[in-house]
Every structure is written in structure tokens, then in C-alpha cells.
mmCIF file of C-alpha atoms in Angstrom:
data_model
loop_
_atom_site.group_PDB
_atom_site.id
_atom_site.type_symbol
_atom_site.label_atom_id
_atom_site.label_comp_id
_atom_site.label_asym_id
_atom_site.label_seq_id
_atom_site.Cartn_x
_atom_site.Cartn_y
_atom_site.Cartn_z
ATOM 1 C CA MET G 1 0.000 0.000 0.000
ATOM 2 C CA CYS G 2 1.224 3.486 -0.748
ATOM 3 C CA PRO G 3 -0.227 6.546 0.997
ATOM 4 C CA SER G 4 0.148 10.005 -0.485
ATOM 5 C CA ALA G 5 3.127 12.007 0.740
ATOM 6 C CA HIS G 6 0.759 14.884 1.601
ATOM 7 C CA SER G 7 -1.957 12.948 3.435
ATOM 8 C CA LEU G 8 -2.893 9.525 4.707
ATOM 9 C CA ASN G 9 -5.052 8.809 1.659
ATOM 10 C CA LEU G 10 -4.150 5.513 0.044
ATOM 11 C CA LEU G 11 -3.216 6.145 -3.602
ATOM 12 C CA TYR G 12 -2.549 2.612 -4.793
ATOM 13 C CA GLU G 13 -1.936 -0.973 -3.732
ATOM 14 C CA ILE G 14 0.834 -3.094 -5.196
ATOM 15 C CA ASN G 15 1.170 -6.872 -5.324
ATOM 16 C CA SER G 16 4.149 -9.033 -4.318
ATOM 17 C CA ILE G 17 5.939 -8.505 -7.652
ATOM 18 C CA GLY G 18 5.533 -4.732 -7.592
ATOM 19 C CA ASN G 19 2.627 -4.278 -10.007
ATOM 20 C CA VAL G 20 -0.177 -1.862 -9.160
ATOM 21 C CA ASP G 21 -3.357 -3.818 -8.343
ATOM 22 C CA LYS G 22 -5.647 -0.932 -7.355
ATOM 23 C CA GLN G 23 -5.564 2.846 -7.787
ATOM 24 C CA TYR G 24 -7.710 5.328 -5.849
ATOM 25 C CA THR G 25 -8.875 8.838 -6.707
ATOM 26 C CA TYR G 26 -10.065 11.507 -4.265
ATOM 27 C CA SER G 27 -12.052 14.731 -4.339
ATOM 28 C CA ALA G 28 -10.338 17.996 -3.420
ATOM 29 C CA ASP G 29 -11.713 17.450 0.116
ATOM 30 C CA GLY G 30 -10.019 14.064 0.428
ATOM 31 C CA LEU G 31 -13.175 11.961 -0.036
ATOM 32 C CA ARG G 32 -12.426 8.703 -1.862
ATOM 33 C CA VAL G 33 -14.264 8.852 -5.186
ATOM 34 C CA SER G 34 -13.201 5.758 -7.100
ATOM 35 C CA MET G 35 -11.099 2.625 -7.265
ATOM 36 C CA LYS G 36 -9.541 1.407 -10.517
ATOM 37 C CA ILE G 37 -8.741 -2.275 -10.975
ATOM 38 C CA GLY G 38 -7.254 -3.109 -14.368
ATOM 39 C CA ASN G 39 -9.395 -1.266 -16.907
ATOM 40 C CA LYS G 40 -12.506 -1.099 -14.670
ATOM 41 C CA THR G 41 -13.431 1.809 -12.413
ATOM 42 C CA VAL G 42 -15.697 1.459 -9.390
ATOM 43 C CA PHE G 43 -17.299 4.538 -7.788
ATOM 44 C CA TYR G 44 -18.018 4.899 -4.058
ATOM 45 C CA GLN G 45 -21.460 6.007 -2.816
ATOM 46 C CA TYR G 46 -21.713 7.271 0.778
ATOM 47 C CA ASN G 47 -24.413 8.079 3.316
ATOM 48 C CA SER G 48 -24.261 11.077 5.686
ATOM 49 C CA HIS G 49 -22.298 9.037 8.250
ATOM 50 C CA GLY G 50 -19.529 8.501 5.675
ATOM 51 C CA ASP G 51 -20.269 4.789 5.252
ATOM 52 C CA VAL G 52 -19.733 3.253 1.828
ATOM 53 C CA VAL G 53 -23.290 2.062 1.168
ATOM 54 C CA ALA G 54 -22.960 1.225 -2.524
ATOM 55 C CA LEU G 55 -20.472 0.726 -5.324
ATOM 56 C CA THR G 56 -21.345 1.606 -8.903
ATOM 57 C CA ASP G 57 -19.648 0.867 -12.210
ATOM 58 C CA GLU G 58 -18.880 3.277 -15.068
ATOM 59 C CA ASP G 59 -22.490 2.967 -16.303
ATOM 60 C CA GLY G 60 -23.928 3.864 -12.900
ATOM 61 C CA LEU G 61 -25.140 0.325 -12.207
ATOM 62 C CA VAL G 62 -25.009 -0.793 -8.584
ATOM 63 C CA ILE G 63 -22.480 -3.634 -8.268
ATOM 64 C CA GLY G 64 -22.207 -3.668 -4.488
ATOM 65 C CA GLU G 65 -24.282 -2.683 -1.463
ATOM 66 C CA TYR G 66 -23.545 -2.663 2.271
ATOM 67 C CA VAL G 67 -25.713 -2.376 5.388
ATOM 68 C CA TYR G 68 -24.039 -1.814 8.781
ATOM 69 C CA ASP G 69 -25.144 -1.632 12.375
ATOM 70 C CA ALA G 70 -24.246 1.492 14.371
ATOM 71 C CA TRP G 71 -20.806 0.101 15.333
ATOM 72 C CA GLY G 72 -19.756 -0.850 11.799
ATOM 73 C CA ASN G 73 -20.542 -4.551 11.761
ATOM 74 C CA ILE G 74 -21.613 -5.575 8.275
ATOM 75 C CA VAL G 75 -25.211 -6.759 8.579
ATOM 76 C CA LYS G 76 -25.741 -7.371 4.875
ATOM 77 C CA GLU G 77 -23.648 -7.118 1.745
ATOM 78 C CA MET G 78 -24.439 -7.785 -1.885
ATOM 79 C CA LEU G 79 -21.475 -7.886 -4.285
ATOM 80 C CA THR G 80 -22.088 -8.792 -7.929
ATOM 81 C CA THR G 81 -18.665 -8.332 -9.559
ATOM 82 C CA GLU G 82 -15.071 -9.262 -8.783
ATOM 83 C CA GLU G 83 -14.208 -5.551 -8.576
ATOM 84 C CA ALA G 84 -16.876 -5.036 -5.900
ATOM 85 C CA ARG G 85 -15.551 -8.036 -3.943
ATOM 86 C CA GLN G 86 -12.081 -6.439 -3.930
ATOM 87 C CA ASN G 87 -13.278 -3.256 -2.182
ATOM 88 C CA SER G 88 -11.601 -2.749 1.191
ATOM 89 C CA PHE G 89 -13.256 0.530 2.249
ATOM 90 C CA LYS G 90 -16.539 0.224 4.086
ATOM 91 C CA TYR G 91 -17.964 1.568 7.376
ATOM 92 C CA ALA G 92 -17.250 5.320 7.770
ATOM 93 C CA GLY G 93 -14.912 4.944 4.783
ATOM 94 C CA TYR G 94 -12.441 2.979 6.919
ATOM 95 C CA PHE G 95 -10.108 0.328 5.511
ATOM 96 C CA HIS G 96 -11.555 -3.093 6.380
ATOM 97 C CA ASP G 97 -8.850 -5.721 6.893
ATOM 98 C CA THR G 98 -10.386 -8.971 5.646
ATOM 99 C CA GLU G 99 -7.748 -11.119 7.378
ATOM 100 C CA THR G 100 -8.529 -9.786 10.865
ATOM 101 C CA GLY G 101 -12.089 -8.545 10.298
ATOM 102 C CA MET G 102 -11.078 -5.211 11.838
ATOM 103 C CA TYR G 103 -10.985 -1.645 10.553
ATOM 104 C CA TYR G 104 -7.682 0.204 10.240
ATOM 105 C CA LEU G 105 -7.978 3.902 11.115
ATOM 106 C CA ASN G 106 -4.349 4.933 10.442
ATOM 107 C CA ALA G 107 -3.449 5.334 14.128
ATOM 108 C CA ARG G 108 -4.828 2.002 15.365
ATOM 109 C CA TYR G 109 -7.199 -0.892 14.706
ATOM 110 C CA TYR G 110 -10.918 -0.785 15.555
ATOM 111 C CA GLU G 111 -12.793 -3.985 16.452
ATOM 112 C CA ALA G 112 -16.453 -3.411 15.537
ATOM 113 C CA LYS G 113 -17.802 -6.558 17.239
ATOM 114 C CA GLN G 114 -16.733 -5.190 20.627
ATOM 115 C CA GLY G 115 -16.923 -1.500 19.658
ATOM 116 C CA VAL G 116 -13.404 -0.740 20.888
ATOM 117 C CA PHE G 117 -9.890 -0.005 19.691
ATOM 118 C CA LEU G 118 -7.234 -2.680 20.235
ATOM 119 C CA SER G 119 -4.607 -0.271 21.509
ATOM 120 C CA VAL G 120 -4.823 2.648 23.901
ATOM 121 C CA ASP G 121 -5.233 6.194 22.577
ATOM 122 C CA SER G 122 -2.064 8.288 22.663
ATOM 123 C CA GLU G 123 -4.127 11.232 23.964
ATOM 124 C CA PRO G 124 -5.015 11.107 27.686
ATOM 125 C CA GLY G 125 -8.515 12.527 27.147
ATOM 126 C CA ASP G 126 -10.329 15.471 28.661
ATOM 127 C CA GLU G 127 -11.391 15.603 32.332
ATOM 128 C CA ILE G 128 -14.468 17.618 31.348
ATOM 129 C CA ASN G 129 -15.655 14.705 29.190
ATOM 130 C CA PRO G 130 -14.797 11.467 31.074
ATOM 131 C CA LEU G 131 -15.728 9.264 28.087
ATOM 132 C CA THR G 132 -12.639 10.577 26.311
ATOM 133 C CA MET G 133 -10.427 9.291 29.127
ATOM 134 C CA ASN G 134 -11.065 5.616 28.325
ATOM 135 C CA GLY G 135 -8.255 5.031 25.855
ATOM 136 C CA TYR G 136 -10.053 2.207 24.050
ATOM 137 C CA THR G 137 -13.469 3.812 23.478
ATOM 138 C CA TYR G 138 -14.622 4.263 19.880
ATOM 139 C CA ALA G 139 -16.434 7.513 18.974
ATOM 140 C CA ASN G 140 -17.113 8.449 22.604
ATOM 141 C CA ASN G 141 -19.287 5.305 22.838
ATOM 142 C CA ASN G 142 -21.778 6.997 20.496
ATOM 143 C CA PRO G 143 -21.183 5.845 16.897
ATOM 144 C CA VAL G 144 -24.500 7.305 15.731
ATOM 145 C CA GLU G 145 -23.443 10.878 16.430
ATOM 146 C CA PHE G 146 -19.644 10.566 16.184
ATOM 147 C CA ILE G 147 -16.968 9.105 13.936
ATOM 148 C CA ASP G 148 -13.291 8.671 14.631
ATOM 149 C CA ALA G 149 -11.700 9.509 11.302
ATOM 150 C CA ASP G 150 -8.111 8.638 12.177
ATOM 151 C CA GLY G 151 -8.261 6.633 15.401
ATOM 152 C CA GLU G 152 -7.301 9.600 17.571
ATOM 153 C CA TYR G 153 -10.260 11.991 17.954
ATOM 154 C CA ALA G 154 -14.029 11.544 17.843
ATOM 155 C CA VAL G 155 -15.731 14.107 15.598
ATOM 156 C CA GLY G 156 -19.448 14.889 15.603
ATOM 157 C CA ILE G 157 -21.287 13.749 12.463
ATOM 158 C CA LEU G 158 -23.249 17.004 12.258
ATOM 159 C CA ILE G 159 -20.018 19.011 12.351
ATOM 160 C CA GLN G 160 -18.487 16.818 9.623
ATOM 161 C CA VAL G 161 -21.582 17.051 7.392
ATOM 162 C CA LEU G 162 -21.724 20.838 7.831
ATOM 163 C CA LYS G 163 -18.020 21.039 6.991
ATOM 164 C CA TRP G 164 -18.490 19.011 3.785
ATOM 165 C CA GLY G 165 -21.624 20.957 2.828
ATOM 166 C CA THR G 166 -19.987 24.335 3.416
ATOM 167 C CA LYS G 167 -17.006 23.379 1.254
ATOM 168 C CA TYR G 168 -19.267 22.307 -1.599
ATOM 169 C CA VAL G 169 -21.386 25.464 -1.425
ATOM 170 C CA ILE G 170 -18.295 27.675 -1.344
ATOM 171 C CA LYS G 171 -16.672 25.782 -4.217
ATOM 172 C CA GLY G 172 -19.909 25.854 -6.205
ATOM 173 C CA ARG G 173 -20.077 29.623 -5.891
ATOM 174 C CA GLN G 174 -16.377 30.043 -6.689
ATOM 175 C CA VAL G 175 -16.712 28.334 -10.040
ATOM 176 C CA GLY G 176 -20.070 29.953 -10.778
ATOM 177 C CA ILE G 177 -22.208 26.830 -10.587
ATOM 178 C CA PRO G 178 -25.729 27.595 -9.341
ATOM 179 C CA LYS G 179 -26.482 25.810 -6.047
ATOM 180 C CA ARG G 180 -29.419 23.905 -7.544
ATOM 181 C CA GLU G 181 -27.289 22.282 -10.247
ATOM 182 C CA LYS G 182 -24.404 21.632 -7.856
ATOM 183 C CA PHE G 183 -26.482 19.406 -5.595
ATOM 184 C CA LEU G 184 -28.486 17.491 -8.241
#
């Protein structure tokens, strides 16, 4: 795997003989947009929590769907192509390690079945919010309202959605695209 030098976004995956197996593209905001395998491109579809809920092909046909519980356990998945079966990004856009069944959040591994991290947080937490002081807690024990984008800090979903929405509105106005067309 090769992350970008300027971020933790995975750009491509290579196999044991050094050939590129998968390539990833991102929006200007760092949201993963697509995965290319060979000559096929798969596009990621997200919900407001940041979960990958569907994969589509170049024609817009759904080739994969995921349903998760609040903690990120996969409740249901439907994958119709080999490209969809090779997707590693799922709940909250996290990398899902198929060998361990855990999510990798850059700083540490998250175990969705138990709803905890496997290693202690490097930050001691905040005395004002005691939930942050348990070094193994995922998303302040509230995965409906929080995500933990990198394994270090829980971020409110509403704040993240407002951040994404504000960026898109500002960018839409900067390039002169009417708001109505931008969000269709």
C-alpha cells in the first residue's frame, strides 16, 4: 500500500511482484471517489455518516451494497462483480482488513464486534468529558453521532456534514455553478 506524501489517503496498492493492483482517486476534500482495478473503475457512494453504502460501475449500475449496524458490523452485503468483492473501504470509509475482520484507522485498529480499539489512545482525554479518558473507546461510545476519522479523535457527524456541505457550497459559488445544479 502506498499513501500520499501529503496525506494519509491511500493512492494505490501493489502486489508481491511490484505491479499496481488498485488505484484510488479523491475529491479535493479528500473523499475517496473511485477505485480502478485493471481497466474497470468502481465509484463509491456514501451516506451522511460517511459509510460506503454502494459501489457503482462506469455505467452507474449498482455492483455492491452494504448495510451496517451502528458500530460498523456488516449486517448485509451484496457484491455482484469481482471488482466489488475487492473493495476494502466500508464503514465510515475505513479500511476493512479482511484477514482480521477489523478496521484500520491509520493510528490504530478498531474492532467493531466489541466497539473498541485494540490499543490505547495516545491522547489522555479530557477531564471535562470522562468518556474521552477511556483510551479504548470508539467515537465516545456513540457511533451514531460521532466518527473517529483517524483513530485519535471523535468528531461529531453534524459538524463533519456541515463542513463538507460548506465546502461544496463555497466551491460551487467560486466556479459559478448555481447551487441547484451543484447538488443534483
